[in-house]
């Protein structure tokens, strides 16, 4: 496939319009896990879901600001503990059942009420987003209210995220756990077919409340090998690919048959370190890893300047909450060796989980081997174990205990609360339903994150997040590596497409000529 790409480019050959004019074929980086928005966690899946479902609110195009979706408007009580939403009327799910306040209540009760009759259709790994909701009340057919014990600053932003998308209750009742293979939303496209490892096909929803979609159908094809995705793009087999391999960015940007799209967003590529057992329990060794890995070289040589070096757990894209006083750990192998020696960890062997590919993982295998070489240079032996993305998540998300010392990971988030709250708090350890797979625990960080959630002042929240970043930077529970500048490439005949800061793929207004 690499040879094919080379030949096509060498002779300036591109083959387009191999796909039908009113059908968009999108290359995905992995097979989706499910199309049930309450049960999935990967941006790879979200890219499909955002075109099948709507949420009560959504991100205004080009921003992370919230605007009305299935809710026309909302009010917030003076004490910040109750949100009341007025719903659009006359909307039906793709299965013909009505969208109303009862449907909204069903969706949130299903995730949050343990004895709900359809709670067993989970698990719901991101229900953390809405754990502050204590009660969902149907005020009338088109009005619904969320009540909380305390103000919860990230609520609207989380409602705009895919976990807040509204699925048909009738579809859940009919299909149970299999609703992820039989989805029904209210979005611009409706589900037609899913053939495993081949495609997911969506068809235009002719009665969409926000105007008819621009394409007859959209086909999502999982193509896990990056070189194959590039070759398919060049041969006209697909119209769009996301997460362009760094080596191919210049190829597409210099060819008028294609359009390269780039958009900054809140992304972090990092290493989860196992603090529960082994040499990485010692902070000196964790800091040594941060000094030993040449992140600038990774960004420049492996990622071809499609990312910048990360300084801590919060991406700079969250400008109001980002601690710009923090600097990335400098590349200093001599200091790293000193720390490893002081900790008595010289010659230790570390098991390192690496994925073949996945949402936001950029170029994970070359990144992993480069990191392995950097750590070898300071006297640490790294044993790499490589897994397919969904298998990888199945090993990492339940925690690294007894399995590995460190693992690659990337998160793309919507609020500065999301990643630290779900992956750094003590009560977010995997056995409590969170994503703190390395078992980090610092009571100060826990308290800062809890305070930030209930503050209604952005200024106060910013100060709390910046202090959290300072502590986490010093504790080094992760190796902070890179912040990606997301990208995608389309054929030049694809119109009205743009990447969003939310990393979500919105195809409602996309068309082809």
Coordinates of C-alpha atoms in Angstrom, one line a residue:
X1 CA 0.0 0.0 0.0
X2 CA 2.9 2.3 0.7
X3 CA 4.3 1.6 -2.7
X4 CA 0.9 2.4 -4.3
X5 CA 0.8 5.7 -2.5
X6 CA 4.3 6.5 -3.7
X7 CA 3.5 5.7 -7.3
X8 CA 0.3 7.7 -7.4
X9 CA 1.9 10.7 -5.9
X10 CA 5.1 10.4 -8.0
X11 CA 3.1 10.7 -11.2
X12 CA 0.5 13.1 -9.8
X13 CA -2.2 10.6 -10.3
X14 CA -5.4 10.8 -8.2
X15 CA -8.6 8.9 -8.8
X16 CA -11.7 10.6 -7.4
X17 CA -15.4 10.3 -7.8
X18 CA -15.2 6.5 -7.4
X19 CA -17.9 6.8 -4.8
X20 CA -21.5 7.9 -5.7
X21 CA -22.1 11.7 -5.8
X22 CA -24.6 11.7 -3.0
X23 CA -22.8 9.2 -0.8
X24 CA -19.9 10.2 1.5
X25 CA -17.5 7.4 2.4
X26 CA -15.6 8.1 5.6
X27 CA -12.6 6.1 6.8
X28 CA -12.6 5.4 10.5
X29 CA -9.5 4.4 12.4
X30 CA -11.1 1.4 14.1
X31 CA -14.2 -0.7 14.2
X32 CA -16.9 1.0 16.4
X33 CA -17.7 -0.6 19.7
X34 CA -21.4 0.3 19.9
X35 CA -23.9 2.9 18.7
X36 CA -25.5 3.3 22.1
X37 CA -24.3 6.8 23.2
X38 CA -24.7 6.0 26.9
X39 CA -22.2 3.1 26.7
X40 CA -19.3 4.2 24.6
X41 CA -16.2 6.3 25.4
X42 CA -14.2 6.6 22.2
X43 CA -14.2 9.5 19.8
X44 CA -14.0 7.0 17.0
X45 CA -17.6 5.9 17.9
X46 CA -18.7 9.5 18.7
X47 CA -17.9 10.5 15.1
X48 CA -20.8 8.2 13.9
X49 CA -23.2 8.9 16.8
X50 CA -23.2 12.7 16.4
X51 CA -24.9 12.2 13.0
X52 CA -27.6 9.8 14.3
X53 CA -28.6 11.5 17.5
X54 CA -29.2 15.0 19.0
X55 CA -28.7 16.2 22.6
X56 CA -30.7 18.7 24.5
X57 CA -27.9 21.2 23.6
X58 CA -25.0 21.2 21.2
X59 CA -21.8 23.1 20.6
X60 CA -22.1 26.1 18.4
X61 CA -20.1 25.4 15.2
X62 CA -16.5 26.3 15.5
X63 CA -16.6 26.8 19.3
X64 CA -17.1 25.0 22.6
X65 CA -20.0 27.3 23.5
X66 CA -23.4 25.7 24.0
X67 CA -26.5 26.4 22.0
X68 CA -30.0 24.9 21.8
X69 CA -30.5 21.5 20.4
X70 CA -33.5 19.3 21.2
X71 CA -34.2 21.9 23.9
X72 CA -35.3 25.3 22.6
X73 CA -34.3 27.1 25.7
X74 CA -33.5 26.5 29.4
X75 CA -33.5 28.3 32.7
X76 CA -31.2 27.9 35.7
X77 CA -32.5 28.5 39.3
X78 CA -31.0 31.3 41.3
X79 CA -29.1 28.7 43.5
X80 CA -27.7 26.9 40.5
X81 CA -29.2 23.6 41.6
X82 CA -32.1 23.2 39.0
X83 CA -32.0 23.3 35.2
X84 CA -35.4 23.4 33.4
X85 CA -35.4 22.7 29.7
X86 CA -38.2 23.6 27.2
X87 CA -38.2 20.9 24.5
X88 CA -38.9 21.2 20.8
X89 CA -42.3 19.9 19.8
X90 CA -43.4 17.6 17.0
X91 CA -40.1 15.6 16.8
X92 CA -40.0 11.8 16.4
X93 CA -37.2 9.3 16.8
X94 CA -36.2 7.4 13.7
X95 CA -38.3 4.5 14.9
X96 CA -41.5 6.7 14.9
X97 CA -41.8 7.1 18.6
X98 CA -42.2 10.6 20.0
X99 CA -39.5 12.7 21.5
X100 CA -40.8 14.3 24.7
X101 CA -39.9 14.9 28.4
X102 CA -40.6 11.3 29.3
X103 CA -38.0 10.2 26.7
X104 CA -35.4 12.6 28.3
X105 CA -36.2 11.2 31.8
X106 CA -35.8 7.7 30.5
X107 CA -32.4 8.4 29.1
X108 CA -31.0 9.9 32.3
X109 CA -32.7 7.6 34.7
X110 CA -31.4 4.6 32.7
X111 CA -27.8 5.8 33.4
X112 CA -28.3 7.1 36.9
X113 CA -31.0 5.2 38.7
X114 CA -29.6 1.8 39.8
X115 CA -33.0 0.0 40.0
X116 CA -34.2 1.5 36.7
X117 CA -35.8 -1.4 34.6
X118 CA -33.3 -0.8 31.8
X119 CA -30.2 -0.2 33.9
X120 CA -28.9 -3.6 32.9
X121 CA -28.5 -2.3 29.3
X122 CA -25.3 -0.6 30.5
X123 CA -22.6 -0.3 31.8
X124 CA -22.5 3.4 31.4
X125 CA -18.8 4.4 31.8
X126 CA -19.3 8.1 31.3
X127 CA -22.4 8.5 33.5
X128 CA -19.9 10.4 35.8
X129 CA -20.8 13.4 33.6
X130 CA -24.2 13.4 35.1
X131 CA -23.7 12.0 38.5
X132 CA -24.6 15.4 40.1
X133 CA -28.2 15.0 38.8
X134 CA -30.2 13.7 41.8
X135 CA -33.6 13.8 40.1
X136 CA -35.1 14.2 36.6
X137 CA -38.7 15.4 36.6
X138 CA -41.2 15.5 33.8
X139 CA -42.8 19.0 34.4
X140 CA -45.1 18.5 31.4
X141 CA -44.9 16.8 28.0
X142 CA -42.4 19.3 26.7
X143 CA -40.6 20.4 29.8
X144 CA -38.1 18.5 31.9
X145 CA -36.1 19.5 35.0
X146 CA -32.8 18.3 36.4
X147 CA -32.3 18.8 40.2
X148 CA -29.0 18.6 41.9
X149 CA -27.8 18.9 45.5
X150 CA -25.1 21.5 44.6
X151 CA -24.4 23.7 41.6
X152 CA -22.6 21.8 38.9
X153 CA -20.6 24.0 36.5
X154 CA -19.9 21.5 33.7
X155 CA -23.6 20.4 33.2
X156 CA -24.4 22.2 30.0
X157 CA -21.1 21.3 28.4
X158 CA -21.5 17.7 29.3
X159 CA -25.1 17.6 27.9
X160 CA -23.6 18.7 24.6
X161 CA -21.1 15.8 24.7
X162 CA -22.1 12.4 23.1
X163 CA -22.9 10.8 26.4
X164 CA -25.8 13.3 26.6
X165 CA -27.3 12.3 23.2
X166 CA -30.9 11.1 23.4
X167 CA -31.8 7.6 22.3
X168 CA -35.3 6.3 21.6
X169 CA -36.6 4.6 24.8
X170 CA -38.7 2.3 22.6
X171 CA -35.6 1.1 20.8
X172 CA -33.9 0.4 24.2
X173 CA -37.0 -1.5 25.4
X174 CA -37.2 -3.5 22.1
X175 CA -33.5 -4.4 21.7
X176 CA -32.1 -4.3 25.3
X177 CA -28.3 -4.6 25.3
X178 CA -28.4 -5.0 21.5
X179 CA -29.7 -1.4 21.0
X180 CA -26.1 -0.5 20.3
X181 CA -26.5 -2.5 17.0
X182 CA -30.0 -1.2 16.4
X183 CA -29.8 2.6 17.2
X184 CA -32.6 5.1 16.8
X185 CA -32.1 8.8 17.5
X186 CA -33.5 12.0 16.1
X187 CA -30.5 13.2 14.1
X188 CA -30.0 14.2 10.5
X189 CA -29.1 10.6 9.5
X190 CA -30.7 7.3 10.5
X191 CA -29.1 3.9 10.9
X192 CA -29.5 1.4 8.0
X193 CA -26.8 -1.3 8.4
X194 CA -23.8 -2.4 10.3
X195 CA -21.5 -5.2 9.0
X196 CA -18.7 -5.9 11.4
X197 CA -15.3 -4.8 10.2
X198 CA -16.8 -3.7 6.9
X199 CA -19.1 -0.6 7.3
X200 CA -21.8 1.3 9.1
X201 CA -24.3 2.9 6.7
X202 CA -26.5 5.8 7.6
X203 CA -29.3 7.2 5.4
X204 CA -30.7 10.7 5.3
X205 CA -33.5 11.5 7.8
X206 CA -36.0 13.2 5.5
X207 CA -38.0 14.7 8.3
X208 CA -35.1 16.2 10.3
X209 CA -36.2 19.1 12.4
X210 CA -33.1 21.3 11.6
X211 CA -33.2 20.9 7.8
X212 CA -32.5 18.1 5.4
X213 CA -29.0 16.6 5.4
X214 CA -26.8 17.2 2.3
X215 CA -26.2 13.6 1.4
X216 CA -28.3 10.6 0.6
X217 CA -26.1 8.3 2.7
X218 CA -22.9 8.2 4.7
X219 CA -20.7 5.1 4.9
X220 CA -18.2 4.7 7.7
X221 CA -15.5 2.2 7.0
X222 CA -13.1 0.9 9.6
X223 CA -9.6 0.9 8.1
X224 CA -7.2 0.3 11.0
X225 CA -4.0 0.5 9.0
X226 CA -2.9 4.1 8.4
X227 CA -1.1 3.3 5.1
X228 CA -4.2 1.6 3.8
X229 CA -6.4 4.6 4.7
X230 CA -4.0 6.8 2.7
X231 CA -3.9 4.5 -0.2
X232 CA -7.8 4.3 -0.2
X233 CA -7.9 8.1 -0.2
X234 CA -5.6 8.3 -3.1
X235 CA -7.4 5.7 -5.1
X236 CA -10.8 7.2 -4.6
X237 CA -12.2 4.5 -2.4
X238 CA -13.1 7.0 0.3
X239 CA -14.0 10.6 0.4
X240 CA -12.7 11.5 3.9
X241 CA -10.2 10.3 6.4
X242 CA -9.6 11.7 9.9
X243 CA -6.3 11.6 11.8
X244 CA -4.0 11.8 8.8
X245 CA -0.7 10.1 9.5
X246 CA 2.0 12.8 10.1
X247 CA 4.1 11.5 7.2
X248 CA 1.2 12.1 4.8
X249 CA 0.1 15.6 5.8
X250 CA 2.3 17.4 3.4
X251 CA 1.3 15.0 0.6
X252 CA -2.3 16.0 0.8
X253 CA -1.8 19.7 1.6
X254 CA 0.3 20.0 -1.6
X255 CA -2.3 18.3 -3.9
X256 CA -5.2 20.4 -5.2
X257 CA -7.4 17.2 -5.5
X258 CA -7.7 17.2 -1.8
X259 CA -8.4 19.6 1.1
X260 CA -6.5 19.3 4.3
X261 CA -8.4 20.5 7.4
X262 CA -6.8 21.4 10.7
X263 CA -8.3 22.6 14.0
X264 CA -6.8 23.0 17.4
X265 CA -8.7 21.4 20.3
X266 CA -8.3 20.2 23.8
X267 CA -6.3 17.0 23.2
X268 CA -3.6 15.3 25.4
X269 CA -1.4 12.4 24.5
X270 CA 0.2 10.9 27.6
X271 CA 1.5 7.8 29.4
X272 CA -0.5 6.4 32.3
X273 CA 2.0 5.2 34.9
X274 CA 1.2 2.4 37.4
X275 CA 1.5 3.9 40.9
X276 CA 0.2 0.8 42.7
X277 CA 3.1 -1.5 42.2
X278 CA 6.6 -1.7 40.7
X279 CA 9.2 1.0 40.3
X280 CA 6.8 3.7 39.2
X281 CA 5.4 3.9 42.7
X282 CA 8.4 6.1 43.4
X283 CA 7.9 9.7 42.3
X284 CA 11.6 10.0 41.4
X285 CA 11.2 7.3 38.7
X286 CA 8.1 8.9 37.4
X287 CA 9.8 12.3 37.1
X288 CA 12.8 10.5 35.5
X289 CA 10.5 9.2 32.7
X290 CA 9.3 12.8 32.1
X291 CA 12.9 14.0 31.9
X292 CA 14.1 11.0 29.8
X293 CA 11.6 11.1 27.0
X294 CA 12.6 13.5 24.3
X295 CA 9.1 15.0 23.6
X296 CA 10.4 17.7 21.3
X297 CA 11.9 15.0 19.1
X298 CA 8.7 13.0 19.1
X299 CA 6.7 16.0 18.1
X300 CA 9.1 17.0 15.3
X301 CA 10.3 13.7 14.0
X302 CA 7.5 11.2 14.6
X303 CA 4.5 13.6 14.6
X304 CA 5.9 15.9 11.9
X305 CA 4.9 19.0 13.8
X306 CA 1.3 18.1 13.9
X307 CA 1.4 18.5 17.7
X308 CA 3.1 20.5 20.4
X309 CA 4.8 19.4 23.6
X310 CA 2.5 19.1 26.5
X311 CA 3.3 20.7 29.9
X312 CA 0.7 19.1 32.1
X313 CA -2.7 17.4 32.4
X314 CA -4.7 20.3 31.0
X315 CA -4.4 21.3 27.3
X316 CA -3.6 24.9 26.4
X317 CA -6.8 25.0 24.3
X318 CA -8.7 25.5 27.6
X319 CA -7.1 28.9 27.8
X320 CA -9.0 30.2 30.8
X321 CA -8.2 27.2 32.9
X322 CA -4.6 26.5 31.6
X323 CA -1.7 27.1 33.9
X324 CA 0.7 28.9 31.5
X325 CA 3.3 29.2 34.3
X326 CA 4.1 25.5 34.0
X327 CA 6.8 24.4 31.6
X328 CA 7.2 21.0 30.0
X329 CA 9.7 18.7 31.7
X330 CA 12.9 19.4 29.7
X331 CA 14.8 16.6 28.0
X332 CA 17.5 15.8 30.5
X333 CA 18.7 12.2 30.4
X334 CA 21.5 12.9 32.8
X335 CA 19.0 14.1 35.5
X336 CA 16.8 11.2 34.6
X337 CA 19.6 8.7 35.3
X338 CA 20.4 10.4 38.6
X339 CA 16.7 10.1 39.7
X340 CA 16.6 6.4 38.6
X341 CA 19.8 5.7 40.5
X342 CA 18.6 7.5 43.6
X343 CA 15.4 5.4 43.6
X344 CA 17.4 2.2 43.2
X345 CA 15.5 1.4 40.0
X346 CA 18.6 0.9 37.6
X347 CA 18.1 -2.0 35.3
X348 CA 14.3 -2.3 36.0
X349 CA 12.1 -3.8 33.4
X350 CA 8.8 -2.0 32.6
X351 CA 5.9 -3.6 30.7
X352 CA 4.5 -1.0 28.3
X353 CA 1.0 -1.3 26.6
X354 CA 1.0 0.2 23.1
X355 CA -2.0 0.4 20.8
X356 CA -2.0 -0.2 17.0
X357 CA -4.2 2.8 16.6
X358 CA -7.2 4.6 18.1
X359 CA -9.0 7.9 18.7
X360 CA -6.4 10.6 19.1
X361 CA -3.5 8.2 19.4
X362 CA -1.7 9.8 16.4
X363 CA 1.2 7.4 15.5
X364 CA 1.2 5.1 18.5
X365 CA 3.6 2.3 17.5
X366 CA 6.5 4.6 16.4
X367 CA 5.8 6.8 19.4
X368 CA 6.1 3.7 21.6
X369 CA 9.3 2.4 20.1
X370 CA 10.9 5.9 20.4
X371 CA 9.9 6.1 24.0
X372 CA 11.3 2.6 24.6
X373 CA 14.7 3.8 23.1
X374 CA 14.7 6.9 25.3
X375 CA 14.2 4.9 28.5
X376 CA 16.8 2.3 27.4
X377 CA 19.2 5.2 27.3
X378 CA 18.7 5.9 31.0
X379 CA 19.0 2.2 32.1
X380 CA 15.4 1.1 32.0
X381 CA 14.3 -1.9 30.0
X382 CA 10.9 -1.6 28.3
X383 CA 9.0 -4.6 27.1
X384 CA 6.3 -3.5 24.6
X385 CA 3.0 -5.3 24.3
X386 CA 0.9 -4.1 21.3
X387 CA -2.9 -4.5 21.0
X388 CA -5.7 -3.6 18.7
X389 CA -7.6 -0.5 19.9
X390 CA -10.7 -2.0 21.5
X391 CA -8.7 -4.9 23.0
X392 CA -6.2 -2.2 24.3
X393 CA -9.0 -0.3 26.0
X394 CA -10.3 -3.5 27.5
X395 CA -7.0 -4.0 29.1
X396 CA -6.2 -0.5 30.2
X397 CA -9.5 0.9 31.4
X398 CA -10.0 -1.7 34.1
X399 CA -6.6 -0.7 35.5
X400 CA -2.9 -1.7 35.0
X401 CA -2.5 -3.6 38.3
X402 CA -0.9 -7.0 37.7
X403 CA -0.5 -6.4 34.0
X404 CA 1.6 -3.4 33.0
X405 CA 3.7 -0.5 34.3
X406 CA 2.6 2.0 31.8
X407 CA 0.3 2.5 28.8
X408 CA -0.3 5.0 26.0
X409 CA -3.4 7.1 26.2
X410 CA -5.1 10.1 24.6
X411 CA -8.1 12.1 25.6
X412 CA -10.1 14.7 23.7
X413 CA -12.4 16.5 26.1
X414 CA -15.0 19.2 26.2
X415 CA -14.4 20.9 29.6
X416 CA -11.3 21.3 31.8
X417 CA -13.1 19.3 34.5
X418 CA -13.5 16.1 32.4
X419 CA -10.1 14.5 32.1
X420 CA -8.8 15.2 35.6
X421 CA -12.2 14.4 37.3
X422 CA -12.5 11.0 35.5
X423 CA -8.8 10.0 35.4
X424 CA -6.9 11.6 38.4
X425 CA -9.2 11.5 41.4
X426 CA -8.9 8.8 44.0
X427 CA -12.5 7.9 43.7
X428 CA -12.1 7.5 39.9
X429 CA -10.0 4.3 40.3
X430 CA -11.3 1.7 38.0
X431 CA -12.9 -0.4 40.7
X432 CA -15.1 2.6 41.4
X433 CA -16.1 3.1 37.8
X434 CA -13.6 5.7 36.7
X435 CA -10.6 5.9 34.4
X436 CA -7.8 6.4 36.9
X437 CA -6.1 3.3 35.5
X438 CA -2.7 4.2 37.2
X439 CA -4.2 4.5 40.7
X440 CA -3.0 8.1 41.3
X441 CA -4.2 9.5 44.7
X442 CA -3.6 13.0 46.1
X443 CA -6.2 14.4 48.6
X444 CA -5.3 18.0 47.6
X445 CA -6.1 17.2 44.0
X446 CA -9.3 15.5 45.0
X447 CA -10.4 18.5 47.0
X448 CA -9.5 21.0 44.2
X449 CA -11.5 19.1 41.6
X450 CA -14.5 18.8 43.8
X451 CA -14.5 22.5 44.6
X452 CA -14.1 23.4 40.9
X453 CA -17.2 21.4 40.1
X454 CA -19.5 23.3 42.4
X455 CA -18.2 26.8 41.8
X456 CA -20.3 29.1 39.6
X457 CA -17.4 31.5 39.1
X458 CA -15.2 30.8 36.1
X459 CA -12.4 32.9 37.8
X460 CA -12.5 30.7 40.9
X461 CA -12.7 27.5 38.8
X462 CA -9.6 28.7 36.8
X463 CA -7.6 29.2 40.0
X464 CA -8.5 25.8 41.3
X465 CA -7.6 24.0 38.0
X466 CA -4.3 25.8 37.8
X467 CA -3.3 24.7 41.3
X468 CA -4.4 21.2 40.4
X469 CA -2.1 21.3 37.4
X470 CA 0.8 22.5 39.5
X471 CA 0.5 19.6 41.9
X472 CA -0.1 16.9 39.2
X473 CA 2.9 18.2 37.2
X474 CA 5.1 17.7 40.3
X475 CA 3.6 14.3 41.3
X476 CA 4.0 13.1 37.7
X477 CA 1.4 10.3 37.7
X478 CA 1.6 10.5 33.9
X479 CA 4.2 11.4 31.3
X480 CA 2.8 14.5 29.6
X481 CA 3.8 14.2 26.0
X482 CA 1.8 16.1 23.3
X483 CA -1.2 18.2 22.4
X484 CA -2.4 17.3 18.9
X485 CA -3.6 19.7 16.2
X486 CA -6.4 17.5 14.8
X487 CA -6.6 17.1 11.1
X488 CA -8.6 15.4 8.3
X489 CA -8.4 15.2 4.6
X490 CA -11.3 15.3 2.1
X491 CA -11.6 15.2 -1.6
X492 CA -11.8 18.6 -3.1
X493 CA -15.4 17.8 -4.2
X494 CA -16.6 17.6 -0.6
X495 CA -18.3 20.8 0.4
X496 CA -19.2 22.6 3.7
X497 CA -17.0 20.4 5.9
X498 CA -15.0 21.8 8.9
X499 CA -13.4 20.2 11.9
X500 CA -14.8 21.2 15.3
X501 CA -12.8 22.1 18.4
X502 CA -14.9 19.4 20.1
X503 CA -13.3 16.7 17.9
X504 CA -16.8 15.6 16.9
X505 CA -17.6 14.9 13.2
X506 CA -20.7 16.8 12.1
X507 CA -21.8 15.9 8.6
X508 CA -25.3 17.4 8.5
X509 CA -24.5 20.1 6.1
X510 CA -21.8 18.3 4.1
X511 CA -22.4 17.7 0.4
X512 CA -20.4 16.6 -2.7
X513 CA -20.3 18.0 -6.1

